[in-house]
Every structure is written in structure tokens, then in C-alpha cells.
Coordinates of C-alpha atoms in Angstrom, one line a residue:
M225 CA -12.5 5.1 -20.0
A226 CA -13.7 7.8 -22.1
G227 CA -12.6 11.2 -20.9
A228 CA -10.8 12.0 -17.9
T229 CA -9.8 9.2 -15.1
F230 CA -10.7 9.9 -11.7
L231 CA -8.0 8.8 -9.1
S232 CA -9.0 5.5 -7.6
T233 CA -7.8 6.5 -4.0
V234 CA -10.1 6.1 -1.2
Q235 CA -11.3 8.7 1.0
A236 CA -12.0 6.8 3.9
P237 CA -10.1 9.0 5.4
A238 CA -8.4 10.5 4.2
L239 CA -7.6 7.5 3.9
L240 CA -9.2 5.8 6.2
G241 CA -10.9 5.4 9.1
A242 CA -11.5 8.3 11.3
R243 CA -8.2 9.6 12.3
G244 CA -6.7 11.3 9.3
V245 CA -3.2 11.5 7.8
A246 CA -0.4 9.7 9.9
A247 CA 1.5 12.0 12.1
S248 CA 4.9 11.6 13.4
S249 CA 4.9 9.2 16.2
S250 CA 7.5 11.3 18.1
A251 CA 5.5 14.4 17.6
S252 CA 4.3 16.4 20.8
S253 CA 2.1 19.3 21.1
P254 CA 3.7 22.1 19.0
A255 CA 4.5 25.4 20.5
R256 CA 2.7 27.5 17.8
R257 CA -0.7 28.7 18.4
H258 CA -2.0 26.9 15.3
A259 CA -1.3 23.7 16.4
H260 CA -3.5 22.8 19.2
I261 CA -3.3 18.9 18.8
Q262 CA -1.3 16.6 21.1
V263 CA 0.1 13.5 19.5
C264 CA 0.9 10.7 21.9
S265 CA 3.6 8.3 21.1
K266 CA 1.7 5.4 22.6
G267 CA 1.2 3.0 19.9
N268 CA -2.1 0.9 19.6
A269 CA -0.9 -1.4 16.6
E270 CA -3.2 -4.1 18.0
G271 CA -6.2 -2.2 16.9
F272 CA -5.2 -2.8 13.1
E273 CA -4.7 -6.2 13.7
A274 CA -8.1 -6.8 15.6
A275 CA -11.0 -8.6 13.8
G276 CA -12.8 -5.1 13.2
H277 CA -10.2 -3.8 11.2
E278 CA -11.8 -4.5 7.8
E279 CA -15.1 -3.0 9.2
R280 CA -13.4 0.5 9.8
L281 CA -12.0 0.4 6.3
R282 CA -15.5 0.3 4.6
F283 CA -16.4 3.1 2.7
R284 CA -19.3 4.2 0.2
R285 CA -18.5 4.7 -3.7
R286 CA -19.5 8.4 -3.2
D287 CA -16.8 8.8 -0.6
F288 CA -14.5 6.8 -2.8
F289 CA -14.7 9.6 -5.3
G290 CA -15.5 12.3 -3.1
G291 CA -12.1 13.5 -2.1
C292 CA -10.0 11.0 -3.8
V293 CA -8.6 10.7 -0.6
G294 CA -6.1 8.4 -1.0
T295 CA -4.1 10.2 1.4
A296 CA -6.4 9.6 3.8
I297 CA -6.5 6.0 3.8
G298 CA -3.1 4.9 3.6
L299 CA -1.3 7.8 5.0
E300 CA -3.4 7.9 8.1
M301 CA -3.3 4.1 8.4
I302 CA 0.2 3.8 7.8
E303 CA 0.6 5.3 11.4
G304 CA -2.9 4.1 12.5
S305 CA -0.9 2.9 15.5
T306 CA -0.4 6.4 16.6
K307 CA -2.9 7.7 19.0
F308 CA -4.1 11.4 18.5
T309 CA -5.3 13.2 21.5
G310 CA -7.2 16.4 20.7
V311 CA -7.3 19.2 23.3
A312 CA -10.9 20.7 23.2
N313 CA -11.4 23.3 26.0
A314 CA -14.3 25.8 25.9
A315 CA -11.7 28.5 25.8
D316 CA -10.2 27.1 22.7
L317 CA -12.7 29.0 20.2
I318 CA -10.3 31.8 19.4
E319 CA -7.5 29.4 18.8
R320 CA -9.8 27.2 16.7
R321 CA -10.7 30.2 14.7
Q322 CA -7.1 31.1 14.1
R323 CA -6.2 27.5 13.0
S324 CA -9.0 27.5 10.7
E325 CA -7.9 30.7 9.1
F326 CA -4.4 29.6 9.0
Q327 CA -5.6 26.3 7.3
S328 CA -7.5 28.3 4.8
S329 CA -4.6 30.4 3.9
I330 CA -2.5 27.3 3.4
K331 CA -4.8 25.8 1.2
D332 CA -5.3 28.8 -1.0
T333 CA -1.7 29.0 -1.4
L334 CA -1.4 25.4 -2.4
Y335 CA -4.1 25.5 -4.7
T336 CA -2.4 28.5 -6.6
A337 CA 0.8 26.6 -6.4
I338 CA -0.3 23.3 -7.9
K339 CA -2.7 24.8 -10.5
A340 CA 0.4 26.3 -11.8
K341 CA 2.4 23.0 -12.0
P342 CA -0.2 20.1 -12.3
E343 CA 2.5 18.0 -13.7
L344 CA 3.8 17.7 -10.2
V345 CA 0.7 16.2 -8.7
P346 CA 1.8 12.8 -8.8
S347 CA 5.2 13.5 -7.2
L348 CA 3.4 15.3 -4.5
L349 CA 1.3 12.3 -3.7
T350 CA 4.5 10.1 -3.7
L351 CA 6.1 12.5 -1.4
A352 CA 3.4 12.4 1.1
L353 CA 3.4 8.6 1.0
N354 CA 7.2 8.0 1.3
D355 CA 7.3 10.6 4.2
A356 CA 4.6 8.7 6.1
I357 CA 5.6 5.0 5.2
T358 CA 8.8 5.3 7.2
Y359 CA 6.8 4.5 10.3
D360 CA 8.0 1.5 12.2
K361 CA 5.3 -0.5 14.3
A362 CA 8.1 -2.2 16.4
T363 CA 9.9 1.0 17.6
K364 CA 7.0 3.6 17.1
T365 CA 9.5 5.7 15.1
G366 CA 9.3 7.5 11.8
G367 CA 6.1 8.3 10.0
A368 CA 4.7 11.7 8.6
N369 CA 7.3 13.8 10.3
G370 CA 8.8 16.0 7.4
S371 CA 12.0 13.9 7.5
I372 CA 11.8 13.4 3.8
R373 CA 13.1 16.7 3.2
L374 CA 16.5 15.2 4.6
E375 CA 16.1 12.1 2.6
I376 CA 15.5 13.4 -0.9
S377 CA 18.7 12.4 -2.2
R378 CA 17.8 8.7 -1.5
P379 CA 17.1 6.4 -4.5
E380 CA 13.4 5.8 -3.5
N381 CA 12.9 9.6 -3.7
S382 CA 14.4 10.1 -7.0
G383 CA 12.4 12.7 -9.0
L384 CA 10.6 14.2 -6.0
S385 CA 13.0 17.2 -5.6
A386 CA 10.8 19.4 -7.8
A387 CA 7.6 18.7 -5.8
L388 CA 9.6 19.5 -2.6
D389 CA 11.0 22.7 -4.0
L390 CA 7.4 23.6 -4.7
L391 CA 6.5 23.2 -1.4
T392 CA 9.6 25.1 0.1
E393 CA 8.5 28.1 -2.0
A394 CA 4.9 27.9 -0.8
K395 CA 6.1 27.5 2.6
K396 CA 7.7 31.0 2.2
E397 CA 4.5 32.6 1.3
I398 CA 2.4 30.7 3.9
D399 CA 4.9 31.5 6.7
S400 CA 5.2 35.2 5.8
N401 CA 1.2 35.5 6.3
S402 CA 1.2 33.5 9.4
K403 CA 0.5 35.2 12.6
G404 CA 1.2 32.1 14.7
G405 CA 4.5 30.7 13.5
P406 CA 5.8 28.9 10.6
I407 CA 4.0 25.7 9.3
S408 CA 6.0 22.5 9.6
F409 CA 7.1 20.5 6.7
A410 CA 5.3 17.6 8.2
D411 CA 1.8 19.3 8.1
L412 CA 2.6 21.0 4.6
I413 CA 3.7 17.7 3.0
Q414 CA 0.1 16.1 3.9
F415 CA -1.7 19.3 3.1
A416 CA -0.1 19.5 -0.4
A417 CA -1.2 15.9 -1.0
Q418 CA -4.7 16.8 0.1
S419 CA -4.7 19.6 -2.2
A420 CA -3.2 17.8 -5.2
L421 CA -6.0 15.1 -5.0
K422 CA -8.6 17.7 -4.8
R423 CA -7.0 19.4 -7.8
S424 CA -7.0 16.0 -9.8
F425 CA -10.7 15.4 -9.1
L426 CA -11.5 19.0 -10.1
D427 CA -9.7 18.7 -13.3
A428 CA -11.2 15.4 -14.2
A429 CA -14.6 16.8 -13.4
I430 CA -14.0 19.9 -15.7
A431 CA -12.8 17.5 -18.4
K432 CA -15.9 15.5 -18.2
C433 CA -18.0 18.5 -18.7
G434 CA -16.2 19.3 -21.9
G435 CA -13.8 21.7 -20.4
N436 CA -16.5 23.9 -18.9
E437 CA -14.9 25.1 -15.6
E438 CA -18.3 26.3 -14.0
K439 CA -20.0 22.9 -15.0
G440 CA -17.1 21.0 -13.9
R441 CA -16.9 22.6 -10.4
T442 CA -20.8 22.0 -10.1
L443 CA -20.0 18.4 -10.8
Y444 CA -17.2 18.4 -8.3
S445 CA -19.3 20.1 -5.5
A446 CA -22.4 17.6 -6.2
Y447 CA -20.2 14.5 -6.1
G448 CA -17.4 15.3 -4.1
S449 CA -17.9 14.8 -0.4
N450 CA -15.7 17.2 1.5
G451 CA -16.4 16.0 5.0
Q452 CA -13.6 13.8 5.4
W453 CA -11.1 16.4 4.8
G454 CA -11.7 17.5 8.2
L455 CA -9.8 14.9 9.5
F456 CA -6.6 16.5 8.1
D457 CA -7.5 19.5 10.1
R458 CA -7.8 17.6 13.5
T459 CA -4.3 16.2 13.1
F460 CA -2.9 19.6 12.3
G461 CA 0.1 20.5 14.1
R462 CA 2.7 17.8 13.5
T463 CA 6.3 18.7 14.2
D464 CA 9.4 18.1 12.2
A465 CA 11.9 15.6 12.7
Q466 CA 15.4 17.1 12.8
E467 CA 17.1 13.8 11.6
A468 CA 16.4 11.6 8.7
D469 CA 14.6 8.4 9.4
P470 CA 16.6 5.1 9.0
E471 CA 17.5 4.1 5.4
G472 CA 15.8 1.0 4.1
R473 CA 12.2 1.7 5.2
V474 CA 10.8 2.9 1.8
P475 CA 10.9 0.8 -1.2
D476 CA 11.7 2.1 -4.7
W477 CA 8.1 1.8 -6.1
S478 CA 9.2 1.9 -9.6
K479 CA 11.4 -1.2 -9.2
A480 CA 9.9 -3.0 -6.3
S481 CA 8.0 -6.2 -7.1
V482 CA 4.1 -6.4 -6.3
Q483 CA 5.3 -8.7 -3.3
E484 CA 7.8 -6.3 -1.9
M485 CA 4.9 -3.8 -2.1
K486 CA 2.5 -6.0 -0.3
D487 CA 5.0 -6.8 2.3
K488 CA 5.9 -3.1 3.0
F489 CA 2.3 -2.2 3.5
V490 CA 1.5 -5.1 5.8
A491 CA 4.5 -4.0 7.9
V492 CA 2.6 -0.8 8.6
G493 CA -0.6 -2.3 9.2
L494 CA -2.3 -2.1 5.7
G495 CA -3.0 -4.9 3.0
P496 CA -3.6 -5.5 -0.5
R497 CA -7.0 -3.5 -0.4
Q498 CA -5.0 -0.4 0.5
L499 CA -2.2 -1.1 -1.8
A500 CA -4.7 -1.0 -4.8
V501 CA -6.5 1.9 -3.5
M502 CA -3.4 4.0 -3.2
S503 CA -2.0 3.2 -6.7
A504 CA -1.8 7.0 -7.7
F505 CA 0.8 7.2 -4.9
L506 CA 3.0 4.7 -6.4
G507 CA 4.3 6.6 -9.3
P508 CA 3.5 8.9 -12.0
D509 CA 1.5 6.4 -14.2
Q510 CA -1.4 5.0 -12.3
A511 CA -2.4 2.9 -15.3
A512 CA 0.8 1.2 -15.5
T513 CA 0.9 0.6 -11.6
E514 CA -2.6 -1.0 -11.8
E515 CA -1.5 -3.2 -14.6
R516 CA 1.2 -4.5 -12.3
L517 CA -1.0 -4.9 -9.4
I518 CA -3.8 -6.6 -11.2
A519 CA -1.3 -9.5 -12.2
D520 CA -1.3 -10.2 -8.5
P521 CA -4.1 -12.6 -7.0
D522 CA -4.4 -10.6 -3.8
C523 CA -4.6 -7.2 -5.4
R524 CA -6.5 -8.1 -8.6
P525 CA -10.1 -8.1 -7.1
W526 CA -9.6 -4.7 -5.5
V527 CA -8.0 -3.2 -8.5
E528 CA -10.9 -4.7 -10.5
K529 CA -13.3 -3.2 -8.0
Y530 CA -12.0 0.3 -8.2
Q531 CA -11.8 0.4 -11.8
R532 CA -15.3 -0.8 -12.3
S533 CA -16.6 1.9 -9.9
R534 CA -14.6 4.6 -11.7
E535 CA -16.0 3.5 -15.0
T536 CA -19.7 3.3 -13.6
V537 CA -19.6 6.6 -12.0
S538 CA -17.7 8.6 -14.5
R539 CA -19.7 7.3 -17.5
T540 CA -23.2 7.0 -16.1
D541 CA -23.9 8.9 -13.0
Y542 CA -21.9 11.9 -13.8
E543 CA -23.2 12.1 -17.3
K544 CA -26.9 12.0 -16.3
I545 CA -26.7 15.4 -14.7
N546 CA -28.7 18.0 -16.6
Y547 CA -26.9 21.2 -16.0
E548 CA -29.6 23.1 -17.9
A549 CA -32.4 21.9 -15.6
Y550 CA -34.6 24.3 -14.0
T551 CA -33.0 27.3 -16.1
Y552 CA -34.7 29.1 -18.8
P553 CA -33.5 31.4 -21.7
K554 CA -33.9 34.9 -20.9
Q555 CA -36.6 37.0 -22.8
K556 CA -35.2 39.2 -25.6
I557 CA -36.7 42.7 -25.3
D558 CA -37.8 44.2 -28.7
L559 CA -36.6 47.8 -28.5
G560 CA -38.8 48.7 -31.6
K561 CA -42.0 47.9 -29.7
L562 CA -41.2 50.0 -26.5
K563 CA -43.4 53.1 -26.1
L564 CA -41.8 56.0 -24.9

């Protein structure tokens, strides 16, 4: 593919469906004012095994590129068994505004931090995946609960320390500006993955426009659907686990066979389609990961589908945009002809 490559992650949510990134299955309604979401521990794993599952995972190609939300699909579905209950009272308008302002502050801080160290984008994605994929359907434990900060020395998390350090520093700034209490690592890690995906898509759009940042942002705005990101906001309010999740729940993606990857995704309610969609989360070299996945008969059709979609959109639709349309050159004034 000529030019920059757009991530092949889905945004059907952020990842998926309509719920947003998975939250800790053991989380309860946080005490801080910003977190006005209650997370119930009651699972509904059966829902992901129902016949209608595939329908809920369908998405439009525009959505596919819009937010690159991989973090949406898998991360939310990984804990799709966890039911989210939002508290929506008429008197909550002030709290909602406070939460919105806090979230904007978080995103601004993360945007700046990630822009300064774009090389950490792949690690931020893997950090979010590894934190969420500890979810265990049988016991309803694990999930996106921030426990990875206590598991960073494990083999499967090798190379992710720099990403965690980046978020630790960002957290200090975020907390210092917060009027309603500190942000949890559980929330911060998932927000960082969201920001990393957005940053990647924006950088790719700018590259497609020959490095012109203004045109790149126009392209990003025109083809990037931001609606799905609201799902992250609705699940805002995860609490941090105080103990590490059990070992053995997260594969070492760099060494795991494709079959082992599929088995892990199936264990949390996903399948080959979502595995292919989340290839950017499985290591720093997405192309190499897709090369491995495409050798598997179950993953091959999905990998090829997303690769074709990336190629078609990036080479045709995006490049058909005429950025000079409806503009005109400014008329030069000949000062010599002015009558004084």
C-alpha cells in the first residue's frame, strides 16, 4: 500500500457493539464525582453465544476507519459478559458536565504525551489488551481493572514498561488538575489506547496528504467517525484492582501460535474475526502479525477483508478529495494603480 497504513482495527465499538471498553468485573460505582457509572458483576456471557452475536458485530467500512477502534471491539467484548448500568438522574447534569470536562482534560494530556512519544503507540495498545483480556467468564474475574500495573514484570508484558511509565507520568498531571479525585489506572489505560488509535489514524491521514497537517486534519475529520468514542465515556468510572490477576491468563503474543491466540479470544467470547481486527494490538509489527494470521484458514478471510478495505479507502476514496474545491486565489492589489 502506498503511503501510510491505516490501522485495521474496528470501531464497532469501540470495539464493538454498543457497550464500550470492558471494565473490571469486580468494579462498583466509584466514589469520585467523575465516575458516575455503576458496573454490575452479574455476567451475561450467554448473550455473546447467542445467534444474534454476529449481527451486533457488523460495522460499516467508514466506521472501520473512523476511530480505528480496535480498542473498542475487542476490549469491550472481552468483557462483554459484564453488564454496565448507567445512573441517569435529572439532577446529574452538573456531574455530567464535570465528567465531560475531566475527560477532555484527560484526552488533552494523553494527546500531548503520545505525540511526544509516538513510538509507544503499539505498546499502549498491547497494554490495554493485556489488561482487559485477563477476564475469566467462568469466575467473572479479571478484565480491564488496571491490574496490569502489578503484572508488568510478567513475560507476556515484556516491553510494556515504557508505556506504563508514560501513563504514570500523565496520571500525575491529570490528577493535579482534577477537582474530583484521581483517575484510576483502569480508566487511564483504556483512554490511552483510544488516544493512541486516534493519533495513529491522524498521523496516517497527514502522511496521505503529503505531510500537510491542515489537510490531514481535514481528511481525519471527514472520514473519521467520532461517535463511537462516546462509548468510552459511558464506561468511565472503572476502579483499580489492588491485586494482580492470576497468572496464565494472557498469552505471550510474540510466541503464541495462531491457534493459541484463537483459543484465548474464544475463551473471552470473541473469534477469528475479532482476532484479525485487533492485529495492531498483538505486537509492534502489525504487518508481521497479519502475515501469521493470514496463514490460518479461519483468520485468512477476515485479514484479507480488512486489508482490501484499507487499500481501497486509502488509495481511492481518500485521494479523490479535492482540498482546493470551492477556494479561489486572493486578488492581488496593484498599489501603483491606487488613487490617493
